[in-house]
Short mmCIF file of C-alpha atoms in Angstrom, two decimals:
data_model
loop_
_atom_site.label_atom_id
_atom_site.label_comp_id
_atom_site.label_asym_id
_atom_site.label_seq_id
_atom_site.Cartn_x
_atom_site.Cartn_y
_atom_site.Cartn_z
CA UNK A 1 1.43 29.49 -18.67
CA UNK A 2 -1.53 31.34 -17.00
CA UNK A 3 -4.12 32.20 -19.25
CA UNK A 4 -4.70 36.54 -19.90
CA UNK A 5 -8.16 36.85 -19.47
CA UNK A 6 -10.88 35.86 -17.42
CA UNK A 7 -11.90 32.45 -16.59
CA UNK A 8 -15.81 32.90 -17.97
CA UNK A 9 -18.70 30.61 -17.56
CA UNK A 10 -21.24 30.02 -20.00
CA UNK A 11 -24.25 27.94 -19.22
CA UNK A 12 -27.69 27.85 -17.95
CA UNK A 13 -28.07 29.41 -14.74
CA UNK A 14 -31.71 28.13 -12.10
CA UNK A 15 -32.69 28.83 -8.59
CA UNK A 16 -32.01 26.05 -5.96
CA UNK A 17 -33.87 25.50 -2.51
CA UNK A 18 -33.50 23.54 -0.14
CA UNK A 19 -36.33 23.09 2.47
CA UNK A 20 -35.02 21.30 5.33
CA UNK A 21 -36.59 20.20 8.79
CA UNK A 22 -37.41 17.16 10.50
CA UNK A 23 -39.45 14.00 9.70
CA UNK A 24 -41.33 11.91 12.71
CA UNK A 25 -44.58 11.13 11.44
CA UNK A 26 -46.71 10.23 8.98
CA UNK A 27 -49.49 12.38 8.01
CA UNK A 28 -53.02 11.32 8.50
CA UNK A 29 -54.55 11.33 5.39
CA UNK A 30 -51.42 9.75 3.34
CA UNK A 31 -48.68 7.59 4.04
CA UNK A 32 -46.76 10.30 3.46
CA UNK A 33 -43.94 12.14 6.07
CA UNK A 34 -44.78 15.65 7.58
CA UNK A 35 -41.62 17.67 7.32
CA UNK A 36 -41.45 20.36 9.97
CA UNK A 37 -39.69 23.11 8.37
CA UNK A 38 -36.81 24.74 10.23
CA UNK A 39 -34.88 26.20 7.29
CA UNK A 40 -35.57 27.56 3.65
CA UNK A 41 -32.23 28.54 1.79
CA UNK A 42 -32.05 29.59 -1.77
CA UNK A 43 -28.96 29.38 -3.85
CA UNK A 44 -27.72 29.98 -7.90
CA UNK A 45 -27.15 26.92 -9.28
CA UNK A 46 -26.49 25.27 -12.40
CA UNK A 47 -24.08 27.32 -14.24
CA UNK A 48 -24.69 30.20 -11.66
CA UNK A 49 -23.24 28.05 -8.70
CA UNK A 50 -20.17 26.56 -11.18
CA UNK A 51 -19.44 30.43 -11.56
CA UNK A 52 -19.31 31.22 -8.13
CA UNK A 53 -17.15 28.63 -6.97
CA UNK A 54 -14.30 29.41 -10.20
CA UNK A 55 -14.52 32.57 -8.46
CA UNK A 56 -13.52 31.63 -4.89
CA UNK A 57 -9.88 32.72 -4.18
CA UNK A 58 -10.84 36.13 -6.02
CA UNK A 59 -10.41 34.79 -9.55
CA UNK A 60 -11.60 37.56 -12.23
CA UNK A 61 -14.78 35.55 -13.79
CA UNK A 62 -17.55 36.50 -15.36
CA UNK A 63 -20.79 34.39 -16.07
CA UNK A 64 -22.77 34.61 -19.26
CA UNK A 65 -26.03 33.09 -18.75
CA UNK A 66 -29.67 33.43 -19.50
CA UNK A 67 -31.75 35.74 -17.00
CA UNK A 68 -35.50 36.57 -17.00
CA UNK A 69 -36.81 39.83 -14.76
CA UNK A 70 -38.80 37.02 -12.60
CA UNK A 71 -38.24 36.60 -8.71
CA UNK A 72 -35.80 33.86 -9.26
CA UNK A 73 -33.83 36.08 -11.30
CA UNK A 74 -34.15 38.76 -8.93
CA UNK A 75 -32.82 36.01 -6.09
CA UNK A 76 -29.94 34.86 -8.40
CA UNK A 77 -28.57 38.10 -9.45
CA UNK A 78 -28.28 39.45 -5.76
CA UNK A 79 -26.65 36.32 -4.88
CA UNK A 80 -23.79 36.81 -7.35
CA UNK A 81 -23.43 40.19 -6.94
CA UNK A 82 -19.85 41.31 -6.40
CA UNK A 83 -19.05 37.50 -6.82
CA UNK A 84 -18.89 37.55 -10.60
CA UNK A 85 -19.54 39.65 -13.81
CA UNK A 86 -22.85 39.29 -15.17
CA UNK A 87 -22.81 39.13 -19.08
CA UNK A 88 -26.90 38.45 -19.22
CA UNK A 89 -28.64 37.21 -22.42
CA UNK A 90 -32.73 37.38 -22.66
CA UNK A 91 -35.28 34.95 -21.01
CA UNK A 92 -38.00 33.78 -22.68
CA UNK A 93 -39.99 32.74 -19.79
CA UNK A 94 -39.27 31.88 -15.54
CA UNK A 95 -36.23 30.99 -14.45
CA UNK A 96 -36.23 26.98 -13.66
CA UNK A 97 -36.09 26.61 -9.77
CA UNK A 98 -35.43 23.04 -8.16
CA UNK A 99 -36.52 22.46 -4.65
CA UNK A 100 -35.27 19.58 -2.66
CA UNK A 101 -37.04 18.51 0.67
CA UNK A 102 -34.92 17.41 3.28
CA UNK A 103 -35.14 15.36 6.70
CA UNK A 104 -32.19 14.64 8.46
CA UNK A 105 -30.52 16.09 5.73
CA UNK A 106 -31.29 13.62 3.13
CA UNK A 107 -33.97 14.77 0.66
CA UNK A 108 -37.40 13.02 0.36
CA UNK A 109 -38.17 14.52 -2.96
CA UNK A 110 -37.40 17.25 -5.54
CA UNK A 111 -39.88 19.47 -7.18
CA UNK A 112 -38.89 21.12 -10.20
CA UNK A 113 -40.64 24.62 -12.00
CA UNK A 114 -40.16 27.03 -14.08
CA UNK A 115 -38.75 26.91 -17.73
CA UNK A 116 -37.89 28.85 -21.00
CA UNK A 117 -35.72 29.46 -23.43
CA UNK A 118 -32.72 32.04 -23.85
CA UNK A 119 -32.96 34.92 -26.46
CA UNK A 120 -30.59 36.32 -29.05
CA UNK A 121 -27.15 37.02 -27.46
CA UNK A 122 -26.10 40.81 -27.64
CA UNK A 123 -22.87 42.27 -28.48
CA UNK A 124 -21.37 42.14 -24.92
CA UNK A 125 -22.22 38.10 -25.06
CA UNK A 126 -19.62 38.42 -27.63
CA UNK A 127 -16.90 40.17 -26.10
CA UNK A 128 -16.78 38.66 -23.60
CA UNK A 129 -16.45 35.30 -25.08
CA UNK A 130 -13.95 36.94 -27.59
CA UNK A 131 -11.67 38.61 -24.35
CA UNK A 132 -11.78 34.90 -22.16
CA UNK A 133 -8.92 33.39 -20.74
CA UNK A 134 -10.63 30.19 -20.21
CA UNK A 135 -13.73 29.44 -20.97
CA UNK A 136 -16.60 26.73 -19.04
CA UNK A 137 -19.13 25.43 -19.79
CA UNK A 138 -21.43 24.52 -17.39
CA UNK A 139 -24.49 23.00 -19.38
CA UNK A 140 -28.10 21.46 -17.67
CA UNK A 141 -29.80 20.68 -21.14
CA UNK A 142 -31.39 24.24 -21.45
CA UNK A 143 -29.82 25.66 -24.58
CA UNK A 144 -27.90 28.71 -23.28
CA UNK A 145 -24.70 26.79 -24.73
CA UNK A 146 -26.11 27.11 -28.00
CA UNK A 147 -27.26 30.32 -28.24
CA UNK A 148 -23.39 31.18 -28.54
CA UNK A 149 -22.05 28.26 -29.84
CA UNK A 150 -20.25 29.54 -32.92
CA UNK A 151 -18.58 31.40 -30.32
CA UNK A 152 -17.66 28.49 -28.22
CA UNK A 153 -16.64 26.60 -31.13
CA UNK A 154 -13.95 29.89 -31.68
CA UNK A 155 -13.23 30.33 -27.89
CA UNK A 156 -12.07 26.25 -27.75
CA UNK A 157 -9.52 26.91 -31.06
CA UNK A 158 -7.92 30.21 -29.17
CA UNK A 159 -7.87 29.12 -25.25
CA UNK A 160 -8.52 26.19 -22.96
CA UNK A 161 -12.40 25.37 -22.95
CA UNK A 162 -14.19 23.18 -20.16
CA UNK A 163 -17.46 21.63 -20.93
CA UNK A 164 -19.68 20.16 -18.43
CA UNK A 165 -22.28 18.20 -20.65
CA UNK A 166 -25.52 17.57 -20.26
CA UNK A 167 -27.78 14.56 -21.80
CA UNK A 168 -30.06 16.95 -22.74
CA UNK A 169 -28.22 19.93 -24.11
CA UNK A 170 -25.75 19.56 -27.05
CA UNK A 171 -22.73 17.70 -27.68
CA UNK A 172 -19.29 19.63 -26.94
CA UNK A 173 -17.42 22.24 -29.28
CA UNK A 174 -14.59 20.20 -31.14
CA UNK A 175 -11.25 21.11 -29.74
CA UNK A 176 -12.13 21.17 -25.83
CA UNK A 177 -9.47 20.76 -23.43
CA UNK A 178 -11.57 18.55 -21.00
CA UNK A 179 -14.89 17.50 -21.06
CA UNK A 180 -16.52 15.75 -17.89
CA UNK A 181 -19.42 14.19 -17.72
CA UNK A 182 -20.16 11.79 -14.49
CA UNK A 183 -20.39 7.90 -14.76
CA UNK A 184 -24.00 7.91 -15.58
CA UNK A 185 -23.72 10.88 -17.46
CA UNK A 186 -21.42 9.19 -19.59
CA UNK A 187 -23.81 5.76 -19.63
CA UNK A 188 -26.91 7.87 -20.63
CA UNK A 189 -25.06 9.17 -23.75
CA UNK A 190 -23.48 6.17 -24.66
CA UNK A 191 -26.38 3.48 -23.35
CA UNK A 192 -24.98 -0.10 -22.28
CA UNK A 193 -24.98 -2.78 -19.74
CA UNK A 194 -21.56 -2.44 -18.57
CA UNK A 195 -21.51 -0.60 -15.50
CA UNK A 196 -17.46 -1.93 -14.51
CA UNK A 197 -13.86 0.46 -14.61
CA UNK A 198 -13.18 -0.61 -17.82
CA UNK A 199 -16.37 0.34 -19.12
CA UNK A 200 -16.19 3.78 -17.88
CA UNK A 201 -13.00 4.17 -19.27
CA UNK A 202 -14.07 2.93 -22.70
CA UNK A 203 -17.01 5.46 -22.90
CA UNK A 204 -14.91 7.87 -21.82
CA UNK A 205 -12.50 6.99 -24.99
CA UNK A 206 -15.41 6.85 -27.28
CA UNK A 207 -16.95 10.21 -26.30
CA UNK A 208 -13.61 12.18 -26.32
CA UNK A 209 -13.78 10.51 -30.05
CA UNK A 210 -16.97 11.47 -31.07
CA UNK A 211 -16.76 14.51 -29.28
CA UNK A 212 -12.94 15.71 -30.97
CA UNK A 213 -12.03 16.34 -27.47
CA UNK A 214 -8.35 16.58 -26.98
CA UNK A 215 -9.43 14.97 -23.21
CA UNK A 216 -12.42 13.31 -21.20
CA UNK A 217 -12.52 12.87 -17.52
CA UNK A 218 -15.72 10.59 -16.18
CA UNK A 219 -16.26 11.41 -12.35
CA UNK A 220 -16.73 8.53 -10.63
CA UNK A 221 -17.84 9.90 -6.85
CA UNK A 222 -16.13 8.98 -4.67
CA UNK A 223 -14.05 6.90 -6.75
CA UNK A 224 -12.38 9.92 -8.32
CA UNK A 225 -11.94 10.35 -12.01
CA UNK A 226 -11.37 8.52 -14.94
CA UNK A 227 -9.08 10.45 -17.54
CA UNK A 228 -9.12 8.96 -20.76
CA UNK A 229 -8.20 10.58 -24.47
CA UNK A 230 -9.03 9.50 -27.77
CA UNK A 231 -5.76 7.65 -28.97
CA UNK A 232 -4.69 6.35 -25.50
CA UNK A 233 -5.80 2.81 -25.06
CA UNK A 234 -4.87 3.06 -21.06
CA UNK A 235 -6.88 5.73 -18.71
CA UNK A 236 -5.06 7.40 -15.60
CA UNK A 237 -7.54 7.02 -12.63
CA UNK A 238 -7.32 10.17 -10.37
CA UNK A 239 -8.66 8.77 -6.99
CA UNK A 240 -9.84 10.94 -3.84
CA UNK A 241 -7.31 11.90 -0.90
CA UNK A 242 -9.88 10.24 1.13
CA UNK A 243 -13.45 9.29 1.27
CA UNK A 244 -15.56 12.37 1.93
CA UNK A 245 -19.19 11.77 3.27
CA UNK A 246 -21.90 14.59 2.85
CA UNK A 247 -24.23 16.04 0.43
CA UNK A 248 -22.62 15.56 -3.29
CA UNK A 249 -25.12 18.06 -4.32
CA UNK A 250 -22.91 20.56 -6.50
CA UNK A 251 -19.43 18.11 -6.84
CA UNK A 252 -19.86 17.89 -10.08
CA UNK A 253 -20.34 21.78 -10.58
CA UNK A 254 -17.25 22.34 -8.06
CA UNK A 255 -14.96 20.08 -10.05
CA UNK A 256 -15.44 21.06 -13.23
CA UNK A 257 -15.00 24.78 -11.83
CA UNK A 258 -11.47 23.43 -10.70
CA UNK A 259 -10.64 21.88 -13.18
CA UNK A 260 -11.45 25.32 -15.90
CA UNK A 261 -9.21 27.43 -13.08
CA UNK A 262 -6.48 25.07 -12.85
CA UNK A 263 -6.44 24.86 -16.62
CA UNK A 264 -6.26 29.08 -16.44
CA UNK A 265 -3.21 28.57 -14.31
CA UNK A 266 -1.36 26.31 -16.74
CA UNK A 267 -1.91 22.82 -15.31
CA UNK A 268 -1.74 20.19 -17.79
CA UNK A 269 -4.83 17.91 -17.91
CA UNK A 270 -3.69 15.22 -15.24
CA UNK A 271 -2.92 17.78 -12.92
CA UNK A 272 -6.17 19.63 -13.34
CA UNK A 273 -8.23 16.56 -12.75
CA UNK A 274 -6.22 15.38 -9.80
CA UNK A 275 -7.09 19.03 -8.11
CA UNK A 276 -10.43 18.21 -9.22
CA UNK A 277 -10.87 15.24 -7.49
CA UNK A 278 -9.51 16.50 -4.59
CA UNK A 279 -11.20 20.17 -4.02
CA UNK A 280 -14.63 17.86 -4.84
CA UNK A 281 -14.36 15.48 -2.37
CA UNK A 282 -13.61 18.47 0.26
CA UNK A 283 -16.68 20.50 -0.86
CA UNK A 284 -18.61 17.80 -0.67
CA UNK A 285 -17.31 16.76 3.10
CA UNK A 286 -18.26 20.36 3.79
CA UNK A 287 -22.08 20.20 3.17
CA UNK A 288 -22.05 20.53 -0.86
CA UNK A 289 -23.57 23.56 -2.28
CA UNK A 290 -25.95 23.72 0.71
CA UNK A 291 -23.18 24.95 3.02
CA UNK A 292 -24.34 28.19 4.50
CA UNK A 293 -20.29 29.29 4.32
CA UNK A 294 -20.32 29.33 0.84
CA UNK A 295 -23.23 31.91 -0.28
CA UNK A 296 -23.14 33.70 4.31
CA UNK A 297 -19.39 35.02 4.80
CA UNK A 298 -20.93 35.57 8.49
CA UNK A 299 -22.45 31.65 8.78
CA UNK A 300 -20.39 29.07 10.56
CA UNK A 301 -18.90 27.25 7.81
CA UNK A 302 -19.34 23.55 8.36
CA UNK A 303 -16.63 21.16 8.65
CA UNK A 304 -14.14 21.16 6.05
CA UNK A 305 -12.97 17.85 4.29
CA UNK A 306 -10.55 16.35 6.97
CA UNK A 307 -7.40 15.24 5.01
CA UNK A 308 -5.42 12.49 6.79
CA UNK A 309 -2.71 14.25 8.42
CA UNK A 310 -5.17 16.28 10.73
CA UNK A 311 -4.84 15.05 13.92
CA UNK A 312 -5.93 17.77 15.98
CA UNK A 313 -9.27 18.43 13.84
CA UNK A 314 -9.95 14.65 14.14
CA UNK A 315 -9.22 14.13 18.25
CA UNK A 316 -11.34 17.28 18.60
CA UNK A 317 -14.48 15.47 16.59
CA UNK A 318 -13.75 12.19 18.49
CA UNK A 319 -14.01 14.01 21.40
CA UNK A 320 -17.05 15.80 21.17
CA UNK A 321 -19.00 13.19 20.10
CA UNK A 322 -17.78 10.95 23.15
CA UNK A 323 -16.02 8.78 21.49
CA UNK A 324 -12.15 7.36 22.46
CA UNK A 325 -9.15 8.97 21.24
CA UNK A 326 -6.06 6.37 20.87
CA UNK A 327 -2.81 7.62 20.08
CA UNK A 328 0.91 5.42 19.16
CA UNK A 329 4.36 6.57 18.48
CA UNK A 330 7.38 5.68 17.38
CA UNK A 331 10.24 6.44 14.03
CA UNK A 332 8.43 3.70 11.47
CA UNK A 333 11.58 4.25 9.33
CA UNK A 334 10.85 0.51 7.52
CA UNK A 335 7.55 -0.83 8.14
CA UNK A 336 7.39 -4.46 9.17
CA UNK A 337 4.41 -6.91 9.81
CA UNK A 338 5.63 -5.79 13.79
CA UNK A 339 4.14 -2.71 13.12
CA UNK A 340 1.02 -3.37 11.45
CA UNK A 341 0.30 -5.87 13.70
CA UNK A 342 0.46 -3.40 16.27
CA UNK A 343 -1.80 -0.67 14.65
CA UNK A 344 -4.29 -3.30 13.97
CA UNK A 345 -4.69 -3.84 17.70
CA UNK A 346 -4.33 -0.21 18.91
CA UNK A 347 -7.20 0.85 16.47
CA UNK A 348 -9.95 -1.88 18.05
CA UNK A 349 -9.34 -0.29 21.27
CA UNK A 350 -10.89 3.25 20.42
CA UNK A 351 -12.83 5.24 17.84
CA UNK A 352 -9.72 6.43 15.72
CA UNK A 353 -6.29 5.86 15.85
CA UNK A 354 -3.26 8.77 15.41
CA UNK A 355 -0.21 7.78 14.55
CA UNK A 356 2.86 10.18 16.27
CA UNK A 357 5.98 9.68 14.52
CA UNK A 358 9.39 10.92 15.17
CA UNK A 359 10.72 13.49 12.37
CA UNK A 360 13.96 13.19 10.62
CA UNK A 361 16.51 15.10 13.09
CA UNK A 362 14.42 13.49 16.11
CA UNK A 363 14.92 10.02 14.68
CA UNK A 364 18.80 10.51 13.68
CA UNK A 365 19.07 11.52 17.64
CA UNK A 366 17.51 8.50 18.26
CA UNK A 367 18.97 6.21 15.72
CA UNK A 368 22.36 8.06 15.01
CA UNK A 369 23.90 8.63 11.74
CA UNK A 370 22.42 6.61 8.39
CA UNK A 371 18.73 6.98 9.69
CA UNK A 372 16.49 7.87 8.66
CA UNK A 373 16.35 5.37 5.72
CA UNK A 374 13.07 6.93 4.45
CA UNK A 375 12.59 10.37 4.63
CA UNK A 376 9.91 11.60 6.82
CA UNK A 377 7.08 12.75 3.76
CA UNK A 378 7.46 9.26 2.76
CA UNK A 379 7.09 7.71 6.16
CA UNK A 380 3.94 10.12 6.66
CA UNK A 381 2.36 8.51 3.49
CA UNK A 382 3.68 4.82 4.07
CA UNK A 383 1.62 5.07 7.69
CA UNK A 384 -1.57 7.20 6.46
CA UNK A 385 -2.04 4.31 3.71
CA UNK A 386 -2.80 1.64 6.38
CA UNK A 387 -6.31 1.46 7.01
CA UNK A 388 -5.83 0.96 10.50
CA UNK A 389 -4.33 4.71 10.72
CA UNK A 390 -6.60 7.44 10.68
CA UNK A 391 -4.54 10.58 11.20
CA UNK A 392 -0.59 10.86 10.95
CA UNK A 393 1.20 13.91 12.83
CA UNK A 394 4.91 14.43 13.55
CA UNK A 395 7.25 15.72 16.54
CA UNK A 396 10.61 17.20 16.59
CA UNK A 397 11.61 16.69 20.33
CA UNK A 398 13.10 13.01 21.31
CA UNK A 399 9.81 12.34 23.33
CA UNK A 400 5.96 13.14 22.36
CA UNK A 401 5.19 14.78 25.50
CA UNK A 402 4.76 18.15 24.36
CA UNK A 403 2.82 16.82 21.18
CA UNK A 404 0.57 14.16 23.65
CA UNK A 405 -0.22 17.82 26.19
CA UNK A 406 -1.75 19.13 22.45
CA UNK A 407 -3.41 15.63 21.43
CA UNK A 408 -4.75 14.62 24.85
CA UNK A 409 -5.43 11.31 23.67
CA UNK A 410 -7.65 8.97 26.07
CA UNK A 411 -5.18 6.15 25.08
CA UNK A 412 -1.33 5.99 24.92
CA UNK A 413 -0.45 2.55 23.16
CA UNK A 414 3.26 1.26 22.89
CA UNK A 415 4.33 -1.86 21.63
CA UNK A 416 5.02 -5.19 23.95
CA UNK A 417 9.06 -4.25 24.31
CA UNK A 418 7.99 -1.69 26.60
CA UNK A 419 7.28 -1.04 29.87
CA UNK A 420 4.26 1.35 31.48
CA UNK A 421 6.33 2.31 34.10
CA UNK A 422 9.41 3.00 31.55
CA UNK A 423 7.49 5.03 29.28
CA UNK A 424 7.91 9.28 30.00
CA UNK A 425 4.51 10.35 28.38
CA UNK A 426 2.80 7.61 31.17
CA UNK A 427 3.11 10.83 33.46
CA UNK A 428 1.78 13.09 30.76
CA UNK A 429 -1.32 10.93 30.44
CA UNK A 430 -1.94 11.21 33.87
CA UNK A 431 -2.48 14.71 33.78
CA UNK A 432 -5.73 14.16 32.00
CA UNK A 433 -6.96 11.58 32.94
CA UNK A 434 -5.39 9.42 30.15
CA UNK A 435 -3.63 5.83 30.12
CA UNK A 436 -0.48 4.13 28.59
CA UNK A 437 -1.20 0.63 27.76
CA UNK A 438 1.19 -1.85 26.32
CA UNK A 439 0.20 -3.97 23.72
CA UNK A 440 1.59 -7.66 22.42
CA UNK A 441 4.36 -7.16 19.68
CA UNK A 442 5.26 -9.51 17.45
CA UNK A 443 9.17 -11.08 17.93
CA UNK A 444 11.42 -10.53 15.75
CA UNK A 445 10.85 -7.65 14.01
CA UNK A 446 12.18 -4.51 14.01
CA UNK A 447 13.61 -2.07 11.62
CA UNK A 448 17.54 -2.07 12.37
CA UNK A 449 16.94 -5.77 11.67
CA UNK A 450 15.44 -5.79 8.53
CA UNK A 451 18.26 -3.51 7.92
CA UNK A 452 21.02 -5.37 8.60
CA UNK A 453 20.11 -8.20 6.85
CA UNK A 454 19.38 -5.94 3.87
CA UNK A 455 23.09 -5.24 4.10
CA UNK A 456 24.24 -8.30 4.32
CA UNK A 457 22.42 -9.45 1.35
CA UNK A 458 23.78 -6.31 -0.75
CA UNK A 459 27.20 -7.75 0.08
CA UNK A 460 27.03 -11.28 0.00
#
């Protein structure tokens, strides 16, 4: 059931920059790198960026957080304006503001300034907490959280309440829906050696314990997530779609902003976390909260996280980086050590490898009736599992051509019970400047073989 109500976001709100530029020498006083500057962004973060990312999609949410009449504040407020609701409490002091330095886009340090306390919350901190839908809370050890926390501690007994901890700020209302603190999060607050799955997972059991949680999830990078719950001796690891590389500044921010929405829209825990894990890993293939796109409708938004099945997006990267496209087809109905074999060897040729595969009518043409045994979703995940495979797509015509004329792959690669000169896209390749090879295959092998030996053993 979809929560009535906003989705509102209570935490502590600070400024971030980043300073970026490049790094080729040392300065002359100090073995120290000279940065020369070529951009200087500021951005909300904290609770102020986990606000503005629930809100993406044009989710009703509103943010109560802790504001001074500084130039941070000032910075932050037109930032989120028309983004979210600002429900502000008093600041006793200047907003905190965290600047990273960055070469190459890796940071060289982080300077941090800035500090206070929040006041006394006001009677439209109140409603607001008393009219949520949802409620997160996005915490970074500066006491906004409990300036309201008898209110929290109602909010978590009437609705479904987030909480992003913090090893600074204060433990969790009891009753939360999901709490989800990272891996060393999680260490910090409950300090041991172990550093292995299974003692992630029994930290995470402890806390949701201490913490009378009804549900912990420990991020884990790009591991994915560990959900664990107080009574339930065996976790359910959420893993990534895929491994995402970029900044993983914000991730943890994004996915506990997921998680609170999905929670909003009536997903049960598991499926909350596993939407998590996966709208994480694509913000953080996407530049993390220092994409431009996310805070500049008008900026070119940088790549999005590439999910396996996109071909098109991946030959087009391949390509302009000068790299080698290779491409294989065929139905992959069963696979067999034939097949593997084959993608192993296509793959060392180039710089990715796409796998075209026939879809269910095309196959049936093919194959005739009784075919396909697996149905082509399955197929799709059976080939995008291989490491060898780094993009699946599929074609409804008997042939790839018109697919390959799309693809332009620099490589065309068919198994060894082929023949160049017998193969139609050959031509097609031509066309750009592209060649069919034909690679060894291994005898034997072949799925209307394992087939019919599967029925002969059903009936013997």
């Amino acid at each position: 059931m979809t929560a009535i109500g906003p989705l509102v976001v209570v935490g502590d709100t600070l400024l971030d920059q980043d300073i970026e530029g490049d790094a080729g020498r040392l300065a002359p006083d100090a073995p120290a790198p000279v940065v020369d500057v070529r951009s200087d962004r500021s951005r909300p973060g904290g609770a102020g960026l986990a606000a503005a990312l629930a809100a993406r999609g044009g989710r009703e949410v509103v943010l109560v957080t802790a504001l001074g009449r500084d130039a941070a504040a000032e910075t932050v407020r037109r930032a989120l304006h028309g983004r979210v609701t600002l429900v502000e409490l008093p600041f006793e002091g200047t907003l905190p503001v965290k600047t990273r330095v960055l070469a190459g886009r890796r940071p060289l340090v982080r300077i941090d300034r800035g500090g206070g306390r929040p006041g006394t919350p006001g009677g439209a901190v109140r409603e607001a907490l008393a009219g949520a839908g949802t409620v997160l809370v996005a915490d970074y050890g500066r006491h906004t959280a409990r300036a309201v926390r008898a209110e929290l501690a109602a909010a978590a007994r009437r609705v479904p309440l987030v909480w992003d901890p913090h090893p600074r700020g204060d433990a969790p209302v009891a009753a939360a829906r999901l709490v989800t603190p990272n891996a060393a999060e999680a260490r910090a607050l409950l300090p041991d050696s172990g550093t292995a799955l299974a003692d992630d997972a029994r930290r995470g059991r402890t806390l949701a314990e201490r913490w009378r949680a009804a549900a912990v999830a420990v991020t884990l990078g790009a591991r994915g997530a560990l959900l664990t719950r107080p009574a339930t001796a065996t976790p359910m690891l959420l893993p990534a779609p895929y491994r995402a590389e970029g900044d993983p500044c914000g991730a943890g921010d994004c996915f506990a902003a997921v998680s609170a929405a999905a929670l909003a829209d009536g997903a049960l825990p598991e499926e909350a976390v596993e939407r998590a894990v996966a709208e994480a890993a694509a913000f953080v293939a996407a530049g993390g909260a220092g994409n431009p796109a996310l805070w500049d409708p008008a900026a070119e938004p940088a790549p999005a996280g590439r999910p396996p099945s996109d071909a098109f997006a991946l030959a087009r990267e391949v390509r302009a980086r000068g790299g080698t496209v290779v491409a294989t087809g065929g139905c992959f109905d069963l696979l067999h050590a034939g097949h593997v074999g084959l993608l192993e060897s296509a793959r060392r040729i180039g710089d990715c490898l796409i796998v075209c595969i026939n879809s269910d009518a095309s196959l049936t043409r093919r194959k005739g009736p009784g075919r396909p045994l697996n149905p082509l979703p399955d197929r799709i995940r059976v080939i995008s599992a291989l490491g060898s495979v780094d993009a699946v797509v599929s074609f409804d015509e008997d042939t790839p051509e018109a697919l390959l004329e799309e693809l332009r792959p620099d490589i065309w690669v068919k198994g060894g019970d082929y023949s160049v000169d017998d193969l139609p896209e050959a031509g097609t390749l031509r066309r750009w400047g592209g060649q069919a090879v034909v690679l060894p295959y291994l005898q034997g092998r072949s799925t209307t073989g394992l087939a019919r030996r599967a029925a002969r053993s059903a009936t013997s």
